[in-house]
Structure formats: structure tokens, C-alpha cells
Amino acid sequence: MSPVNPSDDAATARAVVDDSGTLREWNEGARLLLGHTAADVVGRPAAGLLADGAQGTAPGPGDERWSGTLTLRHRDGRTVPVWVLAHRRPSEDGGPGTWLAVAPLYHGPEHPDDPLVRAALTQSPCATMIFDERLRLRGVNDAMARLLRLPADRLRGLRPTDIGSRTQHTELEEHMRQVLATGRGHDMHTHLKATGESRAHAWHARVAPLTDTDGRVRGICVSAHDFTEQHLARERLQLVNEASVRIGTTLDVTRTAQELADVCVPTLADFVSVDLLDPQEHGDELPAVPTPPVGLRRSAHQSVNPGCPEAVAEPGRLDFYPAGSPQADCLAAGRAIVAAVPSGDLERWRQWDPVRVRRVEEYGIHSTMSVPLQARGTTLGVAVFTRHQRPYPFTDDDRLLAEEVTARAAVCIDNARRYSRERETTLTLQRSLLPRWLPPTAAVEAASRYLPAARSGVGGDWFDVIPLSGMRVAMVVGDVVGHGIQASATMGRLRTAVRTLADIDLTPDELLTHLDDLVVRLSEESGDNGAGEVGATCLYAVYDPVSRRCSLARAGHPPPVLVPPDGPPRQIELPSGPPLGVGGLPFESAELELREGSVLALCTDGLIEGRDRDADAGRALLREALAGPAESLDATCDRVLHALLPSGGAADDAALLLARTRGLPAGQVATWDIPADPSLVAPVRKQVVEQLSSWALLEASFTAELVVSELVTNAIRYGSPPIRLRLIHDTATLICEVSDTSHTAPHLRRAKTWDEGGRGLLLVAQLTQRWGSRHTAEGKTIWAELGLLDEE
């Protein structure tokens, strides 16, 4: 606060007194009033100016303003009755404050012919003050006098900063100077408590110029309007608008509850807690009206104080609220309950929660409002609004506002809860449909990862490794369009179909053709007339460790990436093929040779595409991640996910399958061309026994000899030459294959007692782990697998 300037307007006597009663400042107006110069009185006790026996009431310790008539002694010895207005001025440096005492010396007449007063009466319909060009008060109407609680006839000649020491008075004086200089009115908004009021109000002050008949600015008219109700209505509307924008930004229950608490502090309450019913306590189905004691789990809270020290429960804690508690009562009644400490409503808390009562007393909590969270006929929990810094209790308007905001939040929480439950159900279904482990094969070493979408829901991505005959292996990655349970169920049907089609050894392009027909039928069954309601993409590959060749085909799916043993990763160029479900379009296969130790990376588009990058950038990032140091496939999977997916999770489902190829040494494969002569079967059996002896597999020779005899005899009898026999073995399996150029597939049948034949395939089925046939470009191959470990 700047000191009083001695050269200031002498129409007002001003003096500054400190808390010890010593005069610190004395202006020219004070000299004119009492005759004392500043040198005579500054530094002396102010009480020395009082006449002997003068009566007056001093301000109390908590007063901010005092006014009254004092009998003061003039320098010439006479006494002068003076009306004095004094108000406390805070110190700028935080030290002791001072008192500014003013006494107006202006005694100009106030009569109806005064042009400024007449203009004010004409232009101002509300609480009004009139100031002249020197910012001296010329008059106030009755409404303003009632607000100031000062006699109107005593205020004439004072400036705004003489009437009060608040920052608003200083701002008003600055605005008045601007109006005088520019001749343009100015609006001023402030929030303060008028003298004698128990609570602050929102005020709108209109500072307008008063002009004479020539248009010259001759004074200022200040009109004050109490627009507290409009201000509160605007705040309520803004809170409702913010709630509609800020609550429910995610489908996470805890996040939504925290958003409710954040929106309401400090606009509506000083502390807000959100407690939700625990679905596990009610069998996953929340009741319409819970019965006490009610178990509520703290989901979120927020406070005007950092760290929320008012909170009794930490997030995640489960508390039980008995009958009679505001939480239980509001849930039972289905409406908001307001409790106030002065009315004694909170005293009964001492019976069931003394810790909460101590917290109430510690922070001065005087009013609470418990509002049930209800949506779609279900009670979800309760939000408790608390006030301790704001001195006013909750009103009916506050209750209506809280119910409006919590109703919006309840719908968002219910949506999040339903989404979480459906997501968990879908995840459970997804996990049951995806392979729990990848089968070990002699052809490849495999590792995989699957990540559900972080926000859009679980989708229909899948992967699989399928052992085939002849030690070959099929690898598949697919993606069903859409999310949710329907997409997961469709994924399960397609995965089952792929395993079934793979079991009959179809080529990749033929398999995708059959799979495309299935998706078309699923679309028709969905009632969409085949217009593509069900859609999917797929990549299917078959690797043969004997020939070390891989055949691949894709249906609208991202192409795979190949990492050679000694070179940089590169994308395998494949014919794209239409997505599954289009129908009627062909698929093409491509074949390439893979050296032992090559890594084949198959993935879905959720891994390479993202919000901030396109598919090409994602593929480049995938190749860069795969080019890292040679590690285990599991470590490589983790490195790829860390490089391509954000920390918050993928925007779409992501599946990754890595397969490192193995080659079968030529010494583990033996092949013979068989003449179409039944008499030569015995020499073939002998050659097989000799080969097994060289492989140190004599324990399996008896079974293998019988199986080879039956398969070769069957091919000679029913097949077409040329006929070829091939034996393949690894540490656990011996495979016998007989190929011919006939396309007629064998089938197992039960021979009658008098039949001379028909028991060959039945014998093969009994002696081997599994057997089957597959079509080839030249004809067919009958194969049978013998378990070597069982033989030992």
C-alpha cells in the first residue's frame, strides 16, 4: 500500500496510524482540519489529538473498519467534533498492518439542482455512487448506503480507496481514471463480502461517465448489481458441461470415478470420494437396492488439499457402512442426503466410525452430501461431497447439481463396468480358443505373443502351429474383422476350420479357397446376404524340413518377414489375394527355399499399424526390431513388442508368430522306387530292416516291416506306378510313406470273417500312432507314424 501523498487533494483529511497507536502519516487535509503540521504530530501517539474527556469507541481486535465521531483538539486549543472513517490496510511485506483514518472536508451542498446528482437519479436504477472529476464522492443513493452501512451525508468528499482498503477499491479507482480519460464506460466483476454480510456475493459494477450538455465528462457513476444467482447458475451450467466432456473419456471404471471427483473439486465441494459396490460381493450382479451393512470399495477421491489428507480410506480399500450412515441411508432411499454438523446429523458417526469423526473435527468439515450412483435400474455406489474450506452448507441447488453430475457419471461407470465384464468374458473366450502352447516339432522352433486391444476391445486375431505328415509343419496367422465376443467366436470357428483343412494336407491356396467359402457362408448366416458382415484376413504357410522349402499364400493379410541366418531381414513378396469373405476370387501360392536357422515372422496388422504411423512405417520398424542381436525367440518377441507397441497398449489386437526353421539331414531320409510286382515286397522289407539297423532303430524294425509290407502291397494292388517308399526319422518318430500316381484315396473298413483281404489298413491303424493320406500333384501319399520312444 503506497503512503499518503502530502500533495494529495486537501479536501479530505488523512492520517495513518500503526497498531501501536503512533501516527505515521499526516496529509494537508489533516493540517487544514486541526492546524497541526506533519512535523508536529508524525511519530507521536494519535491519542494526543483527542480532547480531554473525549468519548469514542475504538475498533475491536478482529474489526476491519470503524467509523464514528471523535472530539479532537485543534492546534489553537479549541475542540473540533470530526466524523472519522478508519479501516485496516494490510502490509505488502507480510508485517503488521496500519489503519487509514479519513475525514471528509468537502461540504458542498446536496440539492436537486446539482446536475451530477440529477444525472445519477436519471441513469442509475440500482445501488449508485457519484464521483466528480477528482474522484471525490458527491453522493450515494439509499441502496448503496445500505450496502456500505455508512451514513450517506458523511461520505461526501471521499475517494474509493478512502472508503475501503481492499484490492477491489484500488481497482475501482484505476477504472474510474480510465473512464475519465477515455469517456467510455467499463464493466467490473468481483467476488466479495459486503460489510456486515456472512457470505461473499458476486458483483457486477458498471463504471459509466456522466456528461454535461456539451458532452464533457464531468463525473463518474458507479452502479453495483448483485448477480450472485446468475453467477452460481453459470457455474452450475459450466460444471454440467465439463462433466459431459471430462467424465467417461475411457471405458475404465476407476478412471471414470476419478474423473467425477476431479470435476467436482473445487467447484462443488472441497473433498469428494467415490465408493463403488463390489461385484464380487453380489455374484457379479449388482442389486437395485443394497441392504445394510453395505460393502463399498473406495475407487477415487479428490481434495483441494494436496495429497487428500481428509481421506479415511485409501483407493482399493473395502469398508462396510451400517444402517444410519449417510452412505447406507442414501443407497436405501435412492436419493441424495445432506448432513450438517451444526444440526447434529454427524454426531451419530461417533458410534460406528470414530476415526472419521476425528477427521471431521480436525479439518472443520461442516457439511456433507451423499449421492447414490444409479444407472439403468442398478445401484453402482455412492459419491460423498464434503465442505470444510468453503463456509457455506450445501443448498437444494447444490443437491440438484450433484444429482445431475453423478447421474451422468453413473451411466459412464455402468458402461465401463459392462465393457470390463464383456472384455473379461471375451478375453476368457479368446484364451480358450487360442493355443495355450505351441507343439514342439522337428521342423521349426516357434514362439508367439498375443496382445488384446487396449481400448477398442478384444478382437479376432489368432495364430497356430499345426504339425503335418512327413514332419512338415503349417503356420497360420489370421485376423477377424471387428471386436468383442462375436469376433472371438468367429475366430474360433475359423481356427478350427484351418486345423481341419490342414489335416487333409491341402496346399495353401486351396486351403484359403475353402476358408473363403466358409466365411461367405458365415456372412450369409449372419443375415447380411453375403455382403461381408463377417470378414477376415489370413496367412498360411507350410514348411518341409526334408526339402527345406516353404509354400505360402495370403488372403489380404500383411506379408511375412524373413530373417536369414546371415543377412538383414526382408519382406517376402507374395500375391496379396483378396480378404476372406469376398468370394469367387482365386488365391496364389509362392514357394521359396529356407536355409536352416532362418526366422519367419508372421503378424497381424495390429502390430505394424498404429495411430501415429502407417503400415509401411510399421513394417520398416518390424524389420529393424528383427535385425537386433541374435537371441532366443521369446526374447525377440519381447523386443519386437517393445519397439512397435506403445506403453499404453495396442490400438488393435496384435498377434506375432516367430518360427526358426530346422533342416532334416539327408542321412535321416531313405527313399526307394518300388516295382509294381507283389513278389518283390519281401526284398523291400529286407532293405527297410537294413536301413533301420544302420539308424540303430532295430527295436522298431518288426512294426516298421509290417507297416511297410501292408502299405507297399496296397499301393501295388490298388495304385498306379511309379511307386515310391520313403522313410524319415528323428529322435521320437519314424515315418513310413508310400506314394503312387493314383488319385483314389484309401479308406478304412471292417473285413468280414470270410474275407481274404481288407485288413491291411486296420492293421496299420493298430500298429501306428496315426496314419493318413494326402494328395500330391502326381497322385497321393499314404503315410504312417511310429513312436520310437514308446518302442524303447
Short mmCIF file of C-alpha atoms in Angstrom, two decimals, residues 1 64 87-92 160-161 163-175 177 188-193:
data_model
loop_
_atom_site.label_atom_id
_atom_site.label_comp_id
_atom_site.label_asym_id
_atom_site.label_seq_id
_atom_site.Cartn_x
_atom_site.Cartn_y
_atom_site.Cartn_z
CA MET A 1 0.00 0.00 0.00
CA GLU A 64 -11.50 -4.30 9.59
CA HIS A 87 -10.08 0.88 8.00
CA ARG A 88 -7.19 -1.52 8.28
CA ARG A 89 -4.65 -1.75 5.47
CA PRO A 90 -2.63 -5.00 5.16
CA SER A 91 1.13 -4.80 4.83
CA GLU A 92 2.68 -5.67 1.48
CA PRO A 160 -12.91 4.82 -3.26
CA THR A 161 -9.63 3.99 -1.51
CA ILE A 163 -13.90 4.09 1.83
CA GLY A 164 -12.10 0.72 1.83
CA SER A 165 -8.63 -0.82 1.57
CA ARG A 166 -9.49 -3.94 -0.41
CA THR A 167 -7.87 -4.54 -3.76
CA GLN A 168 -11.29 -4.04 -5.36
CA HIS A 169 -11.32 -0.40 -4.16
CA THR A 170 -7.93 0.22 -5.76
CA GLU A 171 -9.06 -1.45 -8.99
CA LEU A 172 -12.25 0.64 -9.00
CA GLU A 173 -10.25 3.83 -8.67
CA GLU A 174 -7.99 2.80 -11.59
CA HIS A 175 -11.01 2.03 -13.78
CA ARG A 177 -9.45 7.19 -14.04
CA MET A 188 -16.01 -4.67 -13.43
CA HIS A 189 -16.70 -8.13 -11.96
CA THR A 190 -15.67 -9.06 -8.44
CA HIS A 191 -16.49 -11.52 -5.67
CA LEU A 192 -16.50 -10.07 -2.15
CA LYS A 193 -18.38 -9.92 1.11
#
